[in-house]
Amino acid sequence: MNTVKKIISKMAQTVASSGGDLARPFTVAVEGNVGSGKTTFLQHFNKNQNVAVLAEPIDMWRNCSSYNLLELMYQDPKKWSFTFQSYVQLTMLRQHQRKTRQPIKLMERSLYSARYCFVEKLCRDGLMAKPSMEVIDQWFNYVTKLEDTQLDLIVYLRTSPEVAFERILKRNRSEERTVAFEYIRDLHDIHEAWLYNKTLHKCKAPVIVLNADLDQSVIEEEYMKFEPHILNKIPLEVKSL
Ligand SMILES: Nc1ncnc2c1ncn2[C@@H]1O[C@H](COP(=O)(O)OP(=O)(O)O)[C@@H](O)[C@H]1O
Ligand SMILES: Nc1nc2c(ncn2[C@H]2C[C@H](O)[C@@H](COP(=O)(O)O)O2)c(=O)[nH]1
C-alpha cells in the first residue's frame, strides 16, 4: 500500500510542477499573412473557457529591454534581421512551451511560420546573410527536436495580398509604414508554398483554410463553420491541401 501511495504522490508532484497538466493541450496555430485577421480571429475564441488564446508576443518584439526590435528590423533589415529573428524564435518557443490549464491552446503563428515564411523571405531578398540563416536554422532544428513544439492543427487565414495590404494600411501600425505591397505579395506566395507543399511542411498538422477576405460583417459565419475542428470536436486526418 505504501508503494502505491508513493507513486500517487509522485504523480501529483509531477502534475503540480508541470503547471497542473501532464499532456500537451490540443495545439492550434493560426497562420496567415500580415494583416490577414489573425488577432481578430483570436478575439472570437477569447470568450471560450476551454481555449487558452496566445497572441503573438509583438509587445516583446517592440520592447526588448527598451529596444523596439520590430522597428529596427523594418528600418534596416540587413543589419537587424538576425537579431530580430533570434528573438522571434526565442519568444515563439516560449509560446509553444507555455503551460495551459485549458484543453485547447490557440496560438497566433508559430516557430514554423517564423522559419519557413519570414526567414525564408529575408534570405531570398539577401537581407539575412547565409551564415546567419544557418545559425537560425540549426537553433530551429535543435529546439523543435528537443521540445514538444508539435501542432495538432493549422488554421490558415487565407487572404489575397491586396486585401491584406489594404488592412495593413488601415491599421496603420507605425513600424509597418515602410511595408511595400510586393513584400506582402511575396509573403502570400511563401505562405501558399509552405502550407500547400508537403515537402516544406515540417509540422505534420492538418491545415484548414478559411476565406479571410470576407468582411468583418460576415466572417464570424466562416469562423463558426470550422469551430468544431478548432475545438477538437471533429478531429481531422493529416492530408495534403
Ligand atoms: N474580416 C475583416 N474585414 C475587414 N477588416 C478586418 C477583418 N479582419 C481584420 N480586419 C482589420 O484589419 C486589420 C488587421 O487585422 P488583424 O486582426 O490585426 O490582422 P493580423 O493580426 O493578421 O495582422 C485591423 O485593423 C482589423 O481591424
Ligand atoms: N521579419 C519578421 N516579421 C515578423 C515575424 N513574425 C511577425 N512579423 C511581423 C509582421 C508584422 O509586421 C508584425 C505582426 O504580425 P501580424 O501578422 O500579427 O500583423 O510582426 C517574423 O518571424 N519575422
mmCIF file of C-alpha atoms and ligand atoms in Angstrom:
data_model
loop_
_atom_site.group_PDB
_atom_site.id
_atom_site.type_symbol
_atom_site.label_atom_id
_atom_site.label_comp_id
_atom_site.label_asym_id
_atom_site.label_seq_id
_atom_site.Cartn_x
_atom_site.Cartn_y
_atom_site.Cartn_z
ATOM 1 C CA MET A 1 0.000 0.000 0.000
ATOM 2 C CA ASN A 2 2.887 2.298 0.867
ATOM 3 C CA THR A 3 4.346 1.927 -2.659
ATOM 4 C CA VAL A 4 1.037 2.839 -4.284
ATOM 5 C CA LYS A 5 0.748 5.921 -2.058
ATOM 6 C CA LYS A 6 4.316 6.945 -3.005
ATOM 7 C CA ILE A 7 3.547 6.564 -6.743
ATOM 8 C CA ILE A 8 0.345 8.609 -6.440
ATOM 9 C CA SER A 9 2.090 11.403 -4.509
ATOM 10 C CA LYS A 10 4.951 11.423 -7.062
ATOM 11 C CA MET A 11 2.446 11.778 -9.891
ATOM 12 C CA ALA A 12 0.691 14.581 -8.003
ATOM 13 C CA GLN A 13 4.035 16.385 -7.588
ATOM 14 C CA THR A 14 4.760 15.948 -11.333
ATOM 15 C CA VAL A 15 1.387 17.341 -12.275
ATOM 16 C CA ALA A 16 1.792 20.251 -9.836
ATOM 17 C CA SER A 17 5.289 21.093 -11.111
ATOM 18 C CA SER A 18 4.102 20.848 -14.704
ATOM 19 C CA GLY A 19 1.510 23.552 -14.073
ATOM 20 C CA GLY A 20 -1.339 21.137 -13.498
ATOM 21 C CA ASP A 21 -1.350 19.322 -16.823
ATOM 22 C CA LEU A 22 0.547 16.250 -17.940
ATOM 23 C CA ALA A 23 -0.185 16.124 -21.662
ATOM 24 C CA ARG A 24 0.291 18.859 -24.269
ATOM 25 C CA PRO A 25 -3.095 20.514 -24.957
ATOM 26 C CA PHE A 26 -4.668 20.284 -28.417
ATOM 27 C CA THR A 27 -2.437 22.929 -30.027
ATOM 28 C CA VAL A 28 -3.730 25.045 -32.890
ATOM 29 C CA ALA A 29 -1.676 27.673 -34.766
ATOM 30 C CA VAL A 30 -3.459 30.466 -36.607
ATOM 31 C CA GLU A 31 -1.334 31.330 -39.616
ATOM 32 C CA GLY A 32 -1.678 33.938 -42.329
ATOM 33 C CA ASN A 33 -0.143 36.945 -43.976
ATOM 34 C CA VAL A 34 0.435 40.217 -42.149
ATOM 35 C CA GLY A 35 -2.955 41.868 -41.799
ATOM 36 C CA SER A 36 -4.912 38.671 -42.625
ATOM 37 C CA GLY A 37 -7.044 38.991 -39.492
ATOM 38 C CA LYS A 38 -5.338 36.631 -37.002
ATOM 39 C CA THR A 39 -5.737 38.930 -33.975
ATOM 40 C CA THR A 40 -9.383 39.497 -34.875
ATOM 41 C CA PHE A 41 -9.921 35.735 -35.271
ATOM 42 C CA LEU A 42 -8.403 35.082 -31.808
ATOM 43 C CA GLN A 43 -10.841 37.557 -30.233
ATOM 44 C CA HIS A 44 -13.713 35.320 -31.373
ATOM 45 C CA PHE A 45 -12.300 32.497 -29.203
ATOM 46 C CA ASN A 46 -11.281 34.645 -26.219
ATOM 47 C CA LYS A 47 -14.715 34.070 -24.678
ATOM 48 C CA ASN A 48 -14.385 30.248 -24.726
ATOM 49 C CA GLN A 49 -13.414 28.816 -21.296
ATOM 50 C CA ASN A 50 -11.839 25.742 -22.925
ATOM 51 C CA VAL A 51 -9.445 27.731 -25.074
ATOM 52 C CA ALA A 52 -6.165 29.359 -23.982
ATOM 53 C CA VAL A 53 -5.563 32.148 -26.537
ATOM 54 C CA LEU A 54 -1.892 33.123 -27.006
ATOM 55 C CA ALA A 55 -1.496 36.288 -29.070
ATOM 56 C CA GLU A 56 1.779 36.836 -30.930
ATOM 57 C CA PRO A 57 4.318 38.338 -28.453
ATOM 58 C CA ILE A 58 4.602 41.520 -30.559
ATOM 59 C CA ASP A 59 4.801 43.709 -27.447
ATOM 60 C CA MET A 60 8.023 41.882 -26.509
ATOM 61 C CA TRP A 61 9.398 42.479 -30.020
ATOM 62 C CA ARG A 62 8.570 46.181 -29.664
ATOM 63 C CA ASN A 63 10.161 46.437 -26.206
ATOM 64 C CA CYS A 64 13.137 44.115 -25.680
ATOM 65 C CA SER A 65 14.851 45.898 -22.749
ATOM 66 C CA SER A 66 13.539 49.157 -24.292
ATOM 67 C CA TYR A 67 14.725 48.279 -27.826
ATOM 68 C CA ASN A 68 11.992 48.198 -30.498
ATOM 69 C CA LEU A 69 13.391 45.269 -32.484
ATOM 70 C CA LEU A 70 10.407 45.227 -34.840
ATOM 71 C CA GLU A 71 11.071 48.843 -35.795
ATOM 72 C CA LEU A 72 14.810 48.218 -36.159
ATOM 73 C CA MET A 73 14.134 45.216 -38.413
ATOM 74 C CA TYR A 74 11.843 47.218 -40.732
ATOM 75 C CA GLN A 75 14.188 50.217 -40.751
ATOM 76 C CA ASP A 76 17.341 48.208 -41.591
ATOM 77 C CA PRO A 77 16.598 44.501 -42.187
ATOM 78 C CA LYS A 78 20.125 43.753 -43.436
ATOM 79 C CA LYS A 79 21.545 44.900 -40.102
ATOM 80 C CA TRP A 80 18.814 43.702 -37.725
ATOM 81 C CA SER A 81 17.104 40.664 -39.257
ATOM 82 C CA PHE A 82 19.283 38.111 -37.412
ATOM 83 C CA THR A 83 18.741 39.881 -34.079
ATOM 84 C CA PHE A 84 15.002 40.115 -34.688
ATOM 85 C CA GLN A 85 14.524 36.544 -35.923
ATOM 86 C CA SER A 86 16.591 35.207 -32.989
ATOM 87 C CA TYR A 87 14.248 36.978 -30.597
ATOM 88 C CA VAL A 88 11.146 35.848 -32.520
ATOM 89 C CA GLN A 89 12.409 32.250 -32.290
ATOM 90 C CA LEU A 90 13.015 32.578 -28.515
ATOM 91 C CA THR A 91 9.648 34.218 -27.799
ATOM 92 C CA MET A 92 7.719 31.794 -30.028
ATOM 93 C CA LEU A 93 9.447 28.831 -28.351
ATOM 94 C CA ARG A 94 8.176 30.172 -25.029
ATOM 95 C CA GLN A 95 4.654 30.247 -26.514
ATOM 96 C CA HIS A 96 4.943 26.587 -27.546
ATOM 97 C CA GLN A 97 6.246 25.687 -24.062
ATOM 98 C CA ARG A 98 3.671 27.700 -22.137
ATOM 99 C CA LYS A 99 1.553 25.507 -19.844
ATOM 100 C CA THR A 100 -2.196 25.970 -20.002
ATOM 101 C CA ARG A 101 -4.983 24.519 -17.895
ATOM 102 C CA GLN A 102 -7.420 24.666 -20.841
ATOM 103 C CA PRO A 103 -7.581 21.581 -23.100
ATOM 104 C CA ILE A 104 -7.059 23.723 -26.234
ATOM 105 C CA LYS A 105 -4.177 26.145 -26.916
ATOM 106 C CA LEU A 106 -4.805 28.591 -29.779
ATOM 107 C CA MET A 107 -1.536 30.321 -30.795
ATOM 108 C CA GLU A 108 -1.086 33.264 -33.118
ATOM 109 C CA ARG A 109 1.556 32.000 -35.563
ATOM 110 C CA SER A 110 4.307 29.520 -34.587
ATOM 111 C CA LEU A 111 8.018 28.653 -34.766
ATOM 112 C CA TYR A 112 7.243 27.156 -38.183
ATOM 113 C CA SER A 113 5.908 30.260 -39.972
ATOM 114 C CA ALA A 114 8.738 32.340 -38.498
ATOM 115 C CA ARG A 115 11.247 29.900 -40.023
ATOM 116 C CA TYR A 116 9.506 28.895 -43.270
ATOM 117 C CA CYS A 117 7.894 32.216 -44.170
ATOM 118 C CA PHE A 118 9.704 35.200 -42.704
ATOM 119 C CA VAL A 119 13.273 33.851 -42.505
ATOM 120 C CA GLU A 120 12.732 32.347 -45.968
ATOM 121 C CA LYS A 121 11.704 35.759 -47.318
ATOM 122 C CA LEU A 122 14.649 37.551 -45.679
ATOM 123 C CA CYS A 123 17.070 35.063 -47.234
ATOM 124 C CA ARG A 124 15.509 35.244 -50.702
ATOM 125 C CA ASP A 125 15.882 39.031 -50.585
ATOM 126 C CA GLY A 126 19.524 38.773 -49.446
ATOM 127 C CA LEU A 127 18.609 40.608 -46.228
ATOM 128 C CA MET A 128 19.881 37.801 -43.987
ATOM 129 C CA ALA A 129 23.404 36.521 -44.643
ATOM 130 C CA LYS A 130 23.789 32.774 -45.251
ATOM 131 C CA PRO A 131 25.866 32.207 -42.053
ATOM 132 C CA SER A 132 23.107 33.923 -40.023
ATOM 133 C CA MET A 133 20.434 31.799 -41.725
ATOM 134 C CA GLU A 134 22.472 28.689 -40.903
ATOM 135 C CA VAL A 135 22.625 29.603 -37.193
ATOM 136 C CA ILE A 136 18.885 30.371 -37.067
ATOM 137 C CA ASP A 137 18.193 27.081 -38.874
ATOM 138 C CA GLN A 138 20.354 24.998 -36.509
ATOM 139 C CA TRP A 139 18.648 26.578 -33.498
ATOM 140 C CA PHE A 140 15.247 25.880 -35.109
ATOM 141 C CA ASN A 141 16.102 22.216 -35.750
ATOM 142 C CA TYR A 142 17.514 21.839 -32.221
ATOM 143 C CA VAL A 143 14.549 23.349 -30.334
ATOM 144 C CA THR A 144 11.911 21.583 -32.461
ATOM 145 C CA LYS A 145 13.621 18.245 -31.709
ATOM 146 C CA LEU A 146 14.290 18.978 -28.025
ATOM 147 C CA GLU A 147 10.876 20.359 -27.126
ATOM 148 C CA ASP A 148 7.402 19.149 -27.989
ATOM 149 C CA THR A 149 6.521 22.021 -30.324
ATOM 150 C CA GLN A 150 4.212 19.929 -32.479
ATOM 151 C CA LEU A 151 0.966 21.448 -33.736
ATOM 152 C CA ASP A 152 -2.275 19.459 -33.926
ATOM 153 C CA LEU A 153 -3.979 21.800 -36.398
ATOM 154 C CA ILE A 154 -3.120 24.826 -38.520
ATOM 155 C CA VAL A 155 -5.834 27.369 -39.295
ATOM 156 C CA TYR A 156 -4.766 29.247 -42.411
ATOM 157 C CA LEU A 157 -6.476 32.631 -42.733
ATOM 158 C CA ARG A 158 -6.097 32.909 -46.480
ATOM 159 C CA THR A 159 -6.328 36.420 -47.910
ATOM 160 C CA SER A 160 -5.475 37.909 -51.242
ATOM 161 C CA PRO A 161 -2.336 40.084 -50.981
ATOM 162 C CA GLU A 162 -4.439 43.091 -51.964
ATOM 163 C CA VAL A 163 -6.877 42.678 -49.062
ATOM 164 C CA ALA A 164 -4.074 42.050 -46.539
ATOM 165 C CA PHE A 165 -2.208 45.142 -47.718
ATOM 166 C CA GLU A 166 -5.356 47.284 -47.577
ATOM 167 C CA ARG A 167 -5.909 46.197 -43.952
ATOM 168 C CA ILE A 168 -2.271 46.943 -43.019
ATOM 169 C CA LEU A 169 -2.715 50.476 -44.349
ATOM 170 C CA LYS A 170 -5.973 50.821 -42.419
ATOM 171 C CA ARG A 171 -4.412 49.523 -39.173
ATOM 172 C CA ASN A 172 -1.543 51.955 -39.695
ATOM 173 C CA ARG A 173 0.966 50.360 -37.307
ATOM 174 C CA SER A 174 3.904 52.801 -37.054
ATOM 175 C CA GLU A 175 6.640 50.181 -37.669
ATOM 176 C CA GLU A 176 4.893 48.970 -40.852
ATOM 177 C CA ARG A 177 4.712 52.298 -42.686
ATOM 178 C CA THR A 178 7.597 51.236 -44.983
ATOM 179 C CA VAL A 179 5.987 47.881 -45.874
ATOM 180 C CA ALA A 180 5.514 47.641 -49.657
ATOM 181 C CA PHE A 181 2.753 45.704 -51.437
ATOM 182 C CA GLU A 182 5.399 43.493 -53.104
ATOM 183 C CA TYR A 183 6.552 42.317 -49.624
ATOM 184 C CA ILE A 184 3.005 41.237 -48.775
ATOM 185 C CA ARG A 185 2.528 39.624 -52.211
ATOM 186 C CA ASP A 186 5.757 37.617 -51.787
ATOM 187 C CA LEU A 187 4.825 36.614 -48.209
ATOM 188 C CA HIS A 188 1.478 35.399 -49.577
ATOM 189 C CA ASP A 189 3.207 33.190 -52.145
ATOM 190 C CA ILE A 190 5.584 31.844 -49.464
ATOM 191 C CA HIS A 191 2.672 31.008 -47.131
ATOM 192 C CA GLU A 192 0.907 29.200 -50.001
ATOM 193 C CA ALA A 193 4.047 27.213 -50.871
ATOM 194 C CA TRP A 194 4.635 26.317 -47.218
ATOM 195 C CA LEU A 195 1.060 25.248 -46.438
ATOM 196 C CA TYR A 196 0.273 23.601 -49.775
ATOM 197 C CA ASN A 197 3.645 21.925 -50.311
ATOM 198 C CA LYS A 198 4.070 18.840 -48.100
ATOM 199 C CA THR A 199 7.867 18.692 -48.543
ATOM 200 C CA LEU A 200 8.291 22.100 -46.899
ATOM 201 C CA HIS A 201 5.692 21.339 -44.292
ATOM 202 C CA LYS A 202 7.831 20.048 -41.384
ATOM 203 C CA CYS A 203 4.943 20.123 -38.954
ATOM 204 C CA LYS A 204 2.590 17.226 -39.703
ATOM 205 C CA ALA A 205 -0.580 19.032 -38.686
ATOM 206 C CA PRO A 206 -3.677 19.099 -40.888
ATOM 207 C CA VAL A 207 -4.457 22.527 -42.358
ATOM 208 C CA ILE A 208 -7.900 24.100 -42.612
ATOM 209 C CA VAL A 209 -8.236 27.086 -44.905
ATOM 210 C CA LEU A 210 -10.611 29.953 -44.126
ATOM 211 C CA ASN A 211 -11.593 32.601 -46.652
ATOM 212 C CA ALA A 212 -10.247 35.540 -44.665
ATOM 213 C CA ASP A 213 -11.022 38.029 -47.456
ATOM 214 C CA LEU A 214 -14.595 38.008 -46.116
ATOM 215 C CA ASP A 215 -15.512 41.273 -44.451
ATOM 216 C CA GLN A 216 -15.739 41.599 -40.689
ATOM 217 C CA SER A 217 -19.522 41.950 -41.029
ATOM 218 C CA VAL A 218 -19.886 38.335 -42.254
ATOM 219 C CA ILE A 219 -16.674 36.489 -41.339
ATOM 220 C CA GLU A 220 -17.990 35.162 -37.994
ATOM 221 C CA GLU A 221 -20.007 32.587 -40.017
ATOM 222 C CA GLU A 222 -16.738 31.417 -41.566
ATOM 223 C CA TYR A 223 -15.193 31.072 -38.118
ATOM 224 C CA MET A 224 -18.215 29.110 -36.845
ATOM 225 C CA LYS A 225 -18.019 26.720 -39.824
ATOM 226 C CA PHE A 226 -14.645 25.466 -38.617
ATOM 227 C CA GLU A 227 -15.177 25.803 -34.847
ATOM 228 C CA PRO A 228 -15.850 22.040 -34.301
ATOM 229 C CA HIS A 229 -12.404 21.231 -35.775
ATOM 230 C CA ILE A 230 -10.679 24.043 -33.850
ATOM 231 C CA LEU A 231 -12.304 22.871 -30.604
ATOM 232 C CA ASN A 232 -11.200 19.314 -31.455
ATOM 233 C CA LYS A 233 -14.779 18.077 -31.530
ATOM 234 C CA ILE A 234 -14.287 16.700 -35.081
ATOM 235 C CA PRO A 235 -10.669 15.513 -35.492
ATOM 236 C CA LEU A 236 -9.100 15.909 -38.932
ATOM 237 C CA GLU A 237 -6.788 13.498 -40.733
ATOM 238 C CA VAL A 238 -3.410 14.857 -41.850
ATOM 239 C CA LYS A 239 -3.971 15.455 -45.552
ATOM 240 C CA SER A 240 -2.362 17.376 -48.345
ATOM 241 C CA LEU A 241 -4.201 20.534 -49.280
HETATM 242 N N1 LIG B 1 -12.534 40.271 -41.885
HETATM 243 C C1 LIG B 1 -12.102 41.551 -41.810
HETATM 244 N N2 LIG B 1 -12.692 42.508 -42.559
HETATM 245 C C2 LIG B 1 -12.265 43.791 -42.502
HETATM 246 N N3 LIG B 1 -11.252 44.230 -41.706
HETATM 247 C C3 LIG B 1 -10.636 43.302 -40.939
HETATM 248 C C4 LIG B 1 -11.014 41.934 -40.944
HETATM 249 N N4 LIG B 1 -10.206 41.249 -40.069
HETATM 250 C C5 LIG B 1 -9.364 42.165 -39.539
HETATM 251 N N5 LIG B 1 -9.627 43.399 -40.045
HETATM 252 C C6 LIG B 1 -8.917 44.648 -39.744
HETATM 253 O O1 LIG B 1 -7.691 44.585 -40.469
HETATM 254 C C7 LIG B 1 -6.588 44.996 -39.648
HETATM 255 C C8 LIG B 1 -5.655 43.791 -39.435
HETATM 256 O O2 LIG B 1 -6.349 42.806 -38.678
HETATM 257 P P1 LIG B 1 -5.561 41.940 -37.574
HETATM 258 O O3 LIG B 1 -6.556 41.066 -36.914
HETATM 259 O O4 LIG B 1 -4.735 42.848 -36.742
HETATM 260 O O5 LIG B 1 -4.607 41.085 -38.549
HETATM 261 P P2 LIG B 1 -3.260 40.277 -38.187
HETATM 262 O O6 LIG B 1 -3.276 40.004 -36.706
HETATM 263 O O7 LIG B 1 -3.343 39.034 -39.030
HETATM 264 O O8 LIG B 1 -2.142 41.174 -38.604
HETATM 265 C C9 LIG B 1 -7.180 45.504 -38.354
HETATM 266 O O9 LIG B 1 -7.357 46.920 -38.476
HETATM 267 C C10 LIG B 1 -8.536 44.793 -38.279
HETATM 268 O O10 LIG B 1 -9.498 45.587 -37.572
HETATM 269 N N1 LIG B 2 10.544 39.614 -40.107
HETATM 270 C C1 LIG B 2 9.576 39.034 -39.396
HETATM 271 N N2 LIG B 2 8.468 39.762 -39.139
HETATM 272 C C2 LIG B 2 7.533 39.116 -38.444
HETATM 273 C C3 LIG B 2 7.649 37.787 -37.977
HETATM 274 N N3 LIG B 2 6.504 37.481 -37.324
HETATM 275 C C4 LIG B 2 5.721 38.576 -37.389
HETATM 276 N N4 LIG B 2 6.360 39.562 -38.043
HETATM 277 C C5 LIG B 2 5.896 40.930 -38.236
HETATM 278 C C6 LIG B 2 4.850 41.085 -39.260
HETATM 279 C C7 LIG B 2 4.065 42.245 -38.724
HETATM 280 O O1 LIG B 2 4.695 43.470 -39.076
HETATM 281 C C8 LIG B 2 4.144 42.084 -37.210
HETATM 282 C C9 LIG B 2 2.996 41.354 -36.562
HETATM 283 O O2 LIG B 2 2.498 40.407 -37.419
HETATM 284 P P1 LIG B 2 0.904 40.361 -37.741
HETATM 285 O O3 LIG B 2 0.785 39.432 -38.913
HETATM 286 O O4 LIG B 2 0.272 39.854 -36.488
HETATM 287 O O5 LIG B 2 0.484 41.761 -38.061
HETATM 288 O O6 LIG B 2 5.334 41.307 -36.988
HETATM 289 C C10 LIG B 2 8.855 37.076 -38.245
HETATM 290 O O7 LIG B 2 9.087 35.920 -37.862
HETATM 291 N N5 LIG B 2 9.775 37.763 -38.937
#
